[in-house]
PDB file of C-alpha atoms and ligand atoms in Angstrom:
ATOM      1  CA  MET A  55      -3.990  15.404  -9.277  1.00  0.00           C
ATOM      2  CA  ASP A  56      -0.976  17.514 -10.323  1.00  0.00           C
ATOM      3  CA  ILE A  57       0.580  17.393  -7.038  1.00  0.00           C
ATOM      4  CA  PHE A  58      -0.283  13.591  -6.760  1.00  0.00           C
ATOM      5  CA  LYS A  59       1.523  12.746  -9.634  1.00  0.00           C
ATOM      6  CA  LYS A  60       4.319  14.997  -8.849  1.00  0.00           C
ATOM      7  CA  GLN A  61       4.713  12.870  -5.516  1.00  0.00           C
ATOM      8  CA  MET A  62       4.318   9.440  -7.427  1.00  0.00           C
ATOM      9  CA  LYS A  63       6.899  10.614  -9.951  1.00  0.00           C
ATOM     10  CA  TYR A  64       9.442  11.254  -7.070  1.00  0.00           C
ATOM     11  CA  LEU A  65       8.786   7.642  -5.684  1.00  0.00           C
ATOM     12  CA  HIS A  66       9.273   6.387  -8.980  1.00  0.00           C
ATOM     13  CA  ASP A  67      12.561   8.198  -9.816  1.00  0.00           C
ATOM     14  CA  ASN A  68      13.966   7.534  -6.653  1.00  0.00           C
ATOM     15  CA  GLY A  69      13.761   3.852  -6.796  1.00  0.00           C
ATOM     16  CA  TYR A  70      11.114   3.311  -4.048  1.00  0.00           C
ATOM     17  CA  VAL A  71       9.616  -0.221  -4.037  1.00  0.00           C
ATOM     18  CA  THR A  72       5.866  -0.182  -3.227  1.00  0.00           C
ATOM     19  CA  TYR A  73       3.746  -3.374  -1.920  1.00  0.00           C
ATOM     20  CA  THR A  74       0.053  -4.369  -2.215  1.00  0.00           C
ATOM     21  CA  PHE A  75      -1.485  -6.029   0.998  1.00  0.00           C
ATOM     22  CA  ASP A  76      -1.332  -9.394  -0.426  1.00  0.00           C
ATOM     23  CA  GLU A  77       2.490  -8.934  -0.414  1.00  0.00           C
ATOM     24  CA  LEU A  78       2.649  -8.128   2.898  1.00  0.00           C
ATOM     25  CA  GLU A  79       1.406 -11.639   3.882  1.00  0.00           C
ATOM     26  CA  ASN A  80       5.191 -12.480   3.176  1.00  0.00           C
ATOM     27  CA  THR A  81       6.668 -11.513   6.297  1.00  0.00           C
ATOM     28  CA  GLU A  82      10.021 -11.027   4.387  1.00  0.00           C
ATOM     29  CA  ASN A  83       8.390  -8.152   2.776  1.00  0.00           C
ATOM     30  CA  LEU A  84       7.794  -6.396   6.226  1.00  0.00           C
ATOM     31  CA  LYS A  85      11.461  -6.060   6.977  1.00  0.00           C
ATOM     32  CA  PHE A  86      12.753  -2.572   7.318  1.00  0.00           C
ATOM     33  CA  CYS A  87      14.056  -1.070   4.499  1.00  0.00           C
ATOM     34  CA  TYR A  88      14.663   2.398   3.741  1.00  0.00           C
ATOM     35  CA  LYS A  89      12.852   2.630   0.291  1.00  0.00           C
ATOM     36  CA  HIS A  90      10.035   0.258   1.076  1.00  0.00           C
ATOM     37  CA  ILE A  91       6.844   2.078   1.029  1.00  0.00           C
ATOM     38  CA  VAL A  92       3.196   1.157   1.251  1.00  0.00           C
ATOM     39  CA  ILE A  93       0.757   3.405  -0.376  1.00  0.00           C
ATOM     40  CA  THR A  94      -2.900   3.556   1.078  1.00  0.00           C
ATOM     41  CA  PHE A  95      -6.095   5.148   0.370  1.00  0.00           C
ATOM     42  CA  ASP A  96      -9.039   5.112   2.515  1.00  0.00           C
ATOM     43  CA  ASP A  97     -12.647   4.795   1.886  1.00  0.00           C
ATOM     44  CA  GLY A  98     -12.709   3.642  -1.759  1.00  0.00           C
ATOM     45  CA  TRP A  99     -13.728   6.759  -3.504  1.00  0.00           C
ATOM     46  CA  ILE A 100     -14.324   5.924  -7.350  1.00  0.00           C
ATOM     47  CA  SER A 101     -11.608   8.371  -8.173  1.00  0.00           C
ATOM     48  CA  ASN A 102      -9.030   5.634  -6.918  1.00  0.00           C
ATOM     49  CA  TYR A 103      -9.981   3.898 -10.048  1.00  0.00           C
ATOM     50  CA  THR A 104     -11.118   6.390 -12.603  1.00  0.00           C
ATOM     51  CA  GLU A 105      -8.316   9.067 -11.913  1.00  0.00           C
ATOM     52  CA  ILE A 106      -5.245   7.098 -10.689  1.00  0.00           C
ATOM     53  CA  PHE A 107      -5.567   3.023 -11.763  1.00  0.00           C
ATOM     54  CA  ASP A 108      -3.942   3.654 -15.273  1.00  0.00           C
ATOM     55  CA  PHE A 109      -1.452   6.431 -13.749  1.00  0.00           C
ATOM     56  CA  MET A 110      -0.140   4.147 -11.283  1.00  0.00           C
ATOM     57  CA  LYS A 111       0.203   1.313 -13.401  1.00  0.00           C
ATOM     58  CA  SER A 112       2.316   3.183 -15.830  1.00  0.00           C
ATOM     59  CA  LEU A 113       4.826   3.814 -13.299  1.00  0.00           C
ATOM     60  CA  LYS A 114       4.702   0.284 -11.878  1.00  0.00           C
ATOM     61  CA  LEU A 115       3.548   1.848  -8.554  1.00  0.00           C
ATOM     62  CA  LYS A 116       1.338  -0.636  -6.243  1.00  0.00           C
ATOM     63  CA  TYR A 117      -1.025   0.804  -4.025  1.00  0.00           C
ATOM     64  CA  ASN A 118      -3.861  -0.121  -1.359  1.00  0.00           C
ATOM     65  CA  ILE A 119      -7.468   0.837  -0.808  1.00  0.00           C
ATOM     66  CA  PHE A 120      -9.457   0.551   2.653  1.00  0.00           C
ATOM     67  CA  LEU A 121     -12.971  -0.044   1.688  1.00  0.00           C
ATOM     68  CA  SER A 122     -15.846   1.471   3.456  1.00  0.00           C
ATOM     69  CA  MET A 123     -17.923  -1.554   3.028  1.00  0.00           C
ATOM     70  CA  GLY A 124     -21.428  -0.100   3.078  1.00  0.00           C
ATOM     71  CA  LYS A 125     -20.765   2.156   0.327  1.00  0.00           C
ATOM     72  CA  ILE A 126     -19.053  -0.027  -2.160  1.00  0.00           C
ATOM     73  CA  GLY A 127     -21.302  -1.255  -5.018  1.00  0.00           C
ATOM     74  CA  VAL A 128     -23.943   1.238  -3.597  1.00  0.00           C
ATOM     75  CA  ASP A 129     -23.086   5.003  -3.866  1.00  0.00           C
ATOM     76  CA  LYS A 130     -22.075   6.314  -7.100  1.00  0.00           C
ATOM     77  CA  SER A 131     -18.924   8.176  -5.393  1.00  0.00           C
ATOM     78  CA  TYR A 132     -17.520   4.715  -4.435  1.00  0.00           C
ATOM     79  CA  LEU A 133     -15.888   2.012  -6.352  1.00  0.00           C
ATOM     80  CA  THR A 134     -17.975  -0.876  -7.750  1.00  0.00           C
ATOM     81  CA  TRP A 135     -17.229  -4.546  -7.028  1.00  0.00           C
ATOM     82  CA  ASP A 136     -16.296  -5.037 -10.879  1.00  0.00           C
ATOM     83  CA  SER A 137     -13.825  -2.033 -10.492  1.00  0.00           C
ATOM     84  CA  VAL A 138     -12.425  -3.643  -7.473  1.00  0.00           C
ATOM     85  CA  ARG A 139     -11.934  -7.217  -8.997  1.00  0.00           C
ATOM     86  CA  GLU A 140     -10.161  -5.547 -11.971  1.00  0.00           C
ATOM     87  CA  MET A 141      -7.839  -3.486  -9.781  1.00  0.00           C
ATOM     88  CA  HIS A 142      -7.271  -6.421  -7.601  1.00  0.00           C
ATOM     89  CA  ASN A 143      -6.593  -8.858 -10.498  1.00  0.00           C
ATOM     90  CA  SER A 144      -4.013  -6.497 -11.999  1.00  0.00           C
ATOM     91  CA  GLY A 145      -1.800  -7.334  -9.000  1.00  0.00           C
ATOM     92  CA  ILE A 146      -1.228  -3.411  -8.862  1.00  0.00           C
ATOM     93  CA  VAL A 147      -3.778  -2.909  -5.967  1.00  0.00           C
ATOM     94  CA  GLY A 148      -4.525  -4.357  -2.470  1.00  0.00           C
ATOM     95  CA  PHE A 149      -7.578  -3.976  -0.576  1.00  0.00           C
ATOM     96  CA  GLY A 150      -8.408  -3.923   3.110  1.00  0.00           C
ATOM     97  CA  ALA A 151     -11.161  -3.472   5.533  1.00  0.00           C
ATOM     98  CA  HIS A 152     -12.486  -0.140   6.669  1.00  0.00           C
ATOM     99  CA  SER A 153     -15.567  -0.935   8.838  1.00  0.00           C
ATOM    100  CA  PHE A 154     -19.192  -0.992   7.507  1.00  0.00           C
ATOM    101  CA  THR A 155     -20.545   2.405   8.542  1.00  0.00           C
ATOM    102  CA  HIS A 156     -17.435   4.291   9.107  1.00  0.00           C
ATOM    103  CA  PRO A 157     -18.032   4.951  12.921  1.00  0.00           C
ATOM    104  CA  SER A 158     -15.448   6.201  15.178  1.00  0.00           C
ATOM    105  CA  MET A 159     -13.709   3.375  16.850  1.00  0.00           C
ATOM    106  CA  ALA A 160     -11.872   5.150  19.813  1.00  0.00           C
ATOM    107  CA  ASP A 161     -14.946   3.724  22.116  1.00  0.00           C
ATOM    108  CA  ILE A 162     -14.756  -0.274  20.960  1.00  0.00           C
ATOM    109  CA  ASN A 163     -17.781  -0.601  23.142  1.00  0.00           C
ATOM    110  CA  ALA A 164     -19.873   1.821  21.262  1.00  0.00           C
ATOM    111  CA  ILE A 165     -19.719  -0.213  17.873  1.00  0.00           C
ATOM    112  CA  ASN A 166     -21.372  -3.163  16.575  1.00  0.00           C
ATOM    113  CA  PRO A 167     -18.481  -5.777  15.902  1.00  0.00           C
ATOM    114  CA  ASN A 168     -20.950  -7.884  14.080  1.00  0.00           C
ATOM    115  CA  LEU A 169     -21.673  -5.425  11.391  1.00  0.00           C
ATOM    116  CA  GLU A 170     -18.298  -3.537  11.424  1.00  0.00           C
ATOM    117  CA  ILE A 171     -16.056  -6.351  11.748  1.00  0.00           C
ATOM    118  CA  ILE A 172     -17.494  -9.683  10.989  1.00  0.00           C
ATOM    119  CA  GLU A 173     -20.132  -8.757   8.171  1.00  0.00           C
ATOM    120  CA  VAL A 174     -17.471  -6.794   6.424  1.00  0.00           C
ATOM    121  CA  ASP A 175     -15.032  -9.720   6.082  1.00  0.00           C
ATOM    122  CA  GLN A 176     -17.844 -12.228   4.895  1.00  0.00           C
ATOM    123  CA  LYS A 177     -18.791  -9.629   2.323  1.00  0.00           C
ATOM    124  CA  PHE A 178     -15.117  -9.306   1.599  1.00  0.00           C
ATOM    125  CA  LYS A 179     -14.789 -12.882   1.157  1.00  0.00           C
ATOM    126  CA  LYS A 180     -17.998 -13.223  -0.975  1.00  0.00           C
ATOM    127  CA  GLU A 181     -16.731 -10.516  -3.595  1.00  0.00           C
ATOM    128  CA  LEU A 182     -13.017 -10.874  -3.823  1.00  0.00           C
ATOM    129  CA  GLY A 183     -12.612 -14.535  -2.302  1.00  0.00           C
ATOM    130  CA  TYR A 184     -10.492 -13.958   1.131  1.00  0.00           C
ATOM    131  CA  GLU A 185     -10.787 -12.045   4.110  1.00  0.00           C
ATOM    132  CA  PRO A 186      -8.910  -9.013   4.537  1.00  0.00           C
ATOM    133  CA  HIS A 187      -6.214  -9.148   6.767  1.00  0.00           C
ATOM    134  CA  ASP A 188      -5.314  -5.420   6.738  1.00  0.00           C
ATOM    135  CA  PHE A 189      -7.608  -2.773   8.533  1.00  0.00           C
ATOM    136  CA  CYS A 190      -7.636   1.266   9.178  1.00  0.00           C
ATOM    137  CA  TYR A 191      -9.462   3.176  11.663  1.00  0.00           C
ATOM    138  CA  PRO A 192     -12.122   5.298  10.250  1.00  0.00           C
ATOM    139  CA  PHE A 193     -11.368   8.817  10.665  1.00  0.00           C
ATOM    140  CA  GLY A 194      -8.010   7.432  12.339  1.00  0.00           C
ATOM    141  CA  TYR A 195      -9.770   7.380  15.497  1.00  0.00           C
ATOM    142  CA  TYR A 196      -8.718   4.812  17.950  1.00  0.00           C
ATOM    143  CA  SER A 197      -7.458   3.740  21.517  1.00  0.00           C
ATOM    144  CA  GLU A 198      -5.497   1.235  23.058  1.00  0.00           C
ATOM    145  CA  ALA A 199      -8.520  -0.581  24.000  1.00  0.00           C
ATOM    146  CA  SER A 200      -9.701  -0.905  20.291  1.00  0.00           C
ATOM    147  CA  ASN A 201      -6.257  -1.932  19.127  1.00  0.00           C
ATOM    148  CA  ASP A 202      -6.447  -4.696  22.151  1.00  0.00           C
ATOM    149  CA  TYR A 203      -9.816  -5.822  20.943  1.00  0.00           C
ATOM    150  CA  LEU A 204      -8.855  -6.244  17.293  1.00  0.00           C
ATOM    151  CA  VAL A 205      -5.500  -7.845  18.212  1.00  0.00           C
ATOM    152  CA  LYS A 206      -7.650 -10.517  20.307  1.00  0.00           C
ATOM    153  CA  TYR A 207     -11.090 -10.775  18.167  1.00  0.00           C
ATOM    154  CA  SER A 208     -10.388  -9.885  14.675  1.00  0.00           C
ATOM    155  CA  ASN A 209      -8.551 -11.627  12.173  1.00  0.00           C
ATOM    156  CA  TYR A 210      -6.859  -8.414  10.905  1.00  0.00           C
ATOM    157  CA  MET A 211      -3.124  -8.941  10.913  1.00  0.00           C
ATOM    158  CA  ARG A 212      -2.060  -5.403  10.065  1.00  0.00           C
ATOM    159  CA  ILE A 213      -3.845  -2.414  11.786  1.00  0.00           C
ATOM    160  CA  TYR A 214      -3.286   0.911  10.498  1.00  0.00           C
ATOM    161  CA  THR A 215      -3.566   4.365  12.622  1.00  0.00           C
ATOM    162  CA  SER A 216      -3.305   7.669  11.079  1.00  0.00           C
ATOM    163  CA  ASP A 217      -0.483   8.568  13.783  1.00  0.00           C
ATOM    164  CA  MET A 218       2.515   9.689  12.129  1.00  0.00           C
ATOM    165  CA  ASN A 219       4.474   7.358  14.770  1.00  0.00           C
ATOM    166  CA  TYR A 220       6.449   4.258  14.978  1.00  0.00           C
ATOM    167  CA  SER A 221       5.049   0.962  14.189  1.00  0.00           C
ATOM    168  CA  TYR A 222       5.033  -1.910  16.790  1.00  0.00           C
ATOM    169  CA  MET A 223       3.961  -5.445  17.415  1.00  0.00           C
ATOM    170  CA  LYS A 224       1.231  -6.402  19.638  1.00  0.00           C
ATOM    171  CA  GLU A 225       1.315  -9.938  20.128  1.00  0.00           C
ATOM    172  CA  ASP A 226       1.508 -11.420  16.668  1.00  0.00           C
ATOM    173  CA  LYS A 227      -0.212  -8.308  14.819  1.00  0.00           C
ATOM    174  CA  ILE A 228       1.218  -4.993  13.618  1.00  0.00           C
ATOM    175  CA  ILE A 229       0.058  -1.781  14.635  1.00  0.00           C
ATOM    176  CA  PHE A 230       1.419   0.713  11.877  1.00  0.00           C
ATOM    177  CA  GLY A 231       1.391   4.578  12.297  1.00  0.00           C
ATOM    178  CA  ARG A 232       0.705   6.091   9.065  1.00  0.00           C
ATOM    179  CA  ASN A 233       1.882   9.685   7.425  1.00  0.00           C
ATOM    180  CA  SER A 234      -0.795  11.436   6.176  1.00  0.00           C
ATOM    181  CA  ILE A 235      -0.242  13.335   2.575  1.00  0.00           C
ATOM    182  CA  VAL A 236      -1.560  16.481   2.337  1.00  0.00           C
ATOM    183  CA  ASN A 237      -2.176  18.408  -0.905  1.00  0.00           C
ATOM    184  CA  GLU A 238      -1.405  21.606   0.379  1.00  0.00           C
ATOM    185  CA  GLU A 239       2.333  20.892   1.759  1.00  0.00           C
ATOM    186  CA  PRO A 240       5.156  21.445  -0.124  1.00  0.00           C
ATOM    187  CA  MET A 241       7.317  18.965  -1.954  1.00  0.00           C
ATOM    188  CA  ARG A 242      10.026  19.016   0.570  1.00  0.00           C
ATOM    189  CA  VAL A 243       7.437  17.992   3.263  1.00  0.00           C
ATOM    190  CA  PHE A 244       6.414  15.309   1.249  1.00  0.00           C
ATOM    191  CA  ILE A 245      10.007  13.804   0.934  1.00  0.00           C
ATOM    192  CA  TYR A 246      10.662  14.286   4.757  1.00  0.00           C
ATOM    193  CA  LYS A 247       7.641  11.749   5.237  1.00  0.00           C
ATOM    194  CA  VAL A 248       8.745   9.509   2.765  1.00  0.00           C
ATOM    195  CA  LEU A 249      12.208   9.371   4.437  1.00  0.00           C
ATOM    196  CA  GLY A 250      10.625   8.775   7.923  1.00  0.00           C
ATOM    197  CA  TYR A 251      11.757  11.959   9.561  1.00  0.00           C
ATOM    198  CA  PHE A 252       8.376  12.857  10.555  1.00  0.00           C
ATOM    199  CA  ASN A 253       7.963   9.473  12.196  1.00  0.00           C
ATOM    200  CA  ILE A 254      11.126  10.237  14.315  1.00  0.00           C
ATOM    201  CA  PHE A 255      10.175  13.650  15.239  1.00  0.00           C
ATOM    202  CA  SER A 256       6.505  12.827  16.299  1.00  0.00           C
ATOM    203  CA  THR A 257       7.408   9.596  18.094  1.00  0.00           C
ATOM    204  CA  LEU A 258       9.979  11.538  20.143  1.00  0.00           C
ATOM    205  CA  VAL A 259       7.380  14.448  20.830  1.00  0.00           C
ATOM    206  CA  ASN A 260       5.212  12.022  21.969  1.00  0.00           C
ATOM    207  CA  ARG A 261       7.516  10.204  24.335  1.00  0.00           C
ATOM    208  CA  ILE A 262       8.580  13.585  25.776  1.00  0.00           C
ATOM    209  CA  VAL A 263       4.858  14.394  26.371  1.00  0.00           C
ATOM    210  CA  ALA A 264       4.138  10.990  28.138  1.00  0.00           C
ATOM    211  CA  LEU A 265       7.308  11.370  30.233  1.00  0.00           C
ATOM    212  CA  THR A 266       6.615  14.966  31.304  1.00  0.00           C
ATOM    213  CA  GLY A 267       2.819  14.962  31.397  1.00  0.00           C
ATOM    214  CA  LYS A 268       3.141  18.171  29.282  1.00  0.00           C
TER     215      LYS A 268
HETATM  216 ZN1  LIG B1248     -12.499   6.728   6.314  1.00  0.00          ZN
END
């Protein structure tokens, strides 16, 4: 928590503007800006409410949570629907989809889309009143085939990988490369990630690997 708070204070003190998923519906907010940032948490652990909600509110930093649907309101380690609604109503927290059973989706043919996508969206709508437009892959595992599938057959407008990579459009959807923030890394690494340096670097490396086959 100490490290996390230091990182968030850095964003606050340096004038970063944070967004909820709801605000990304306005495409004006998706235009590139150096100091715009989208903070996301995966799975929907209860600590996203008990440990950080008040703290983030006090700094006026918005954040987002991808809900692992099968656990929400069921498993005590995860958020309850009441806490989800309270956070959403505050305007500080946005919510997205993260499948039902948290499977690897690298092989899209191995999953049950009725359960992992359609049922998730319906449950989301029942509890929160809208269908999610943001989705992130469990474990970050995906393939171009899974991107193609979601672009074509789901209602998700923004699909988040865990690659520290550039983001791009696929038809009218966006594939976002995210930076993972790791507790153990020094503050300067966090700052580099926030500045976008890691995305430039890893995109370059990936391009070179693709070109040379090494
Ligand atoms: Zn997850």
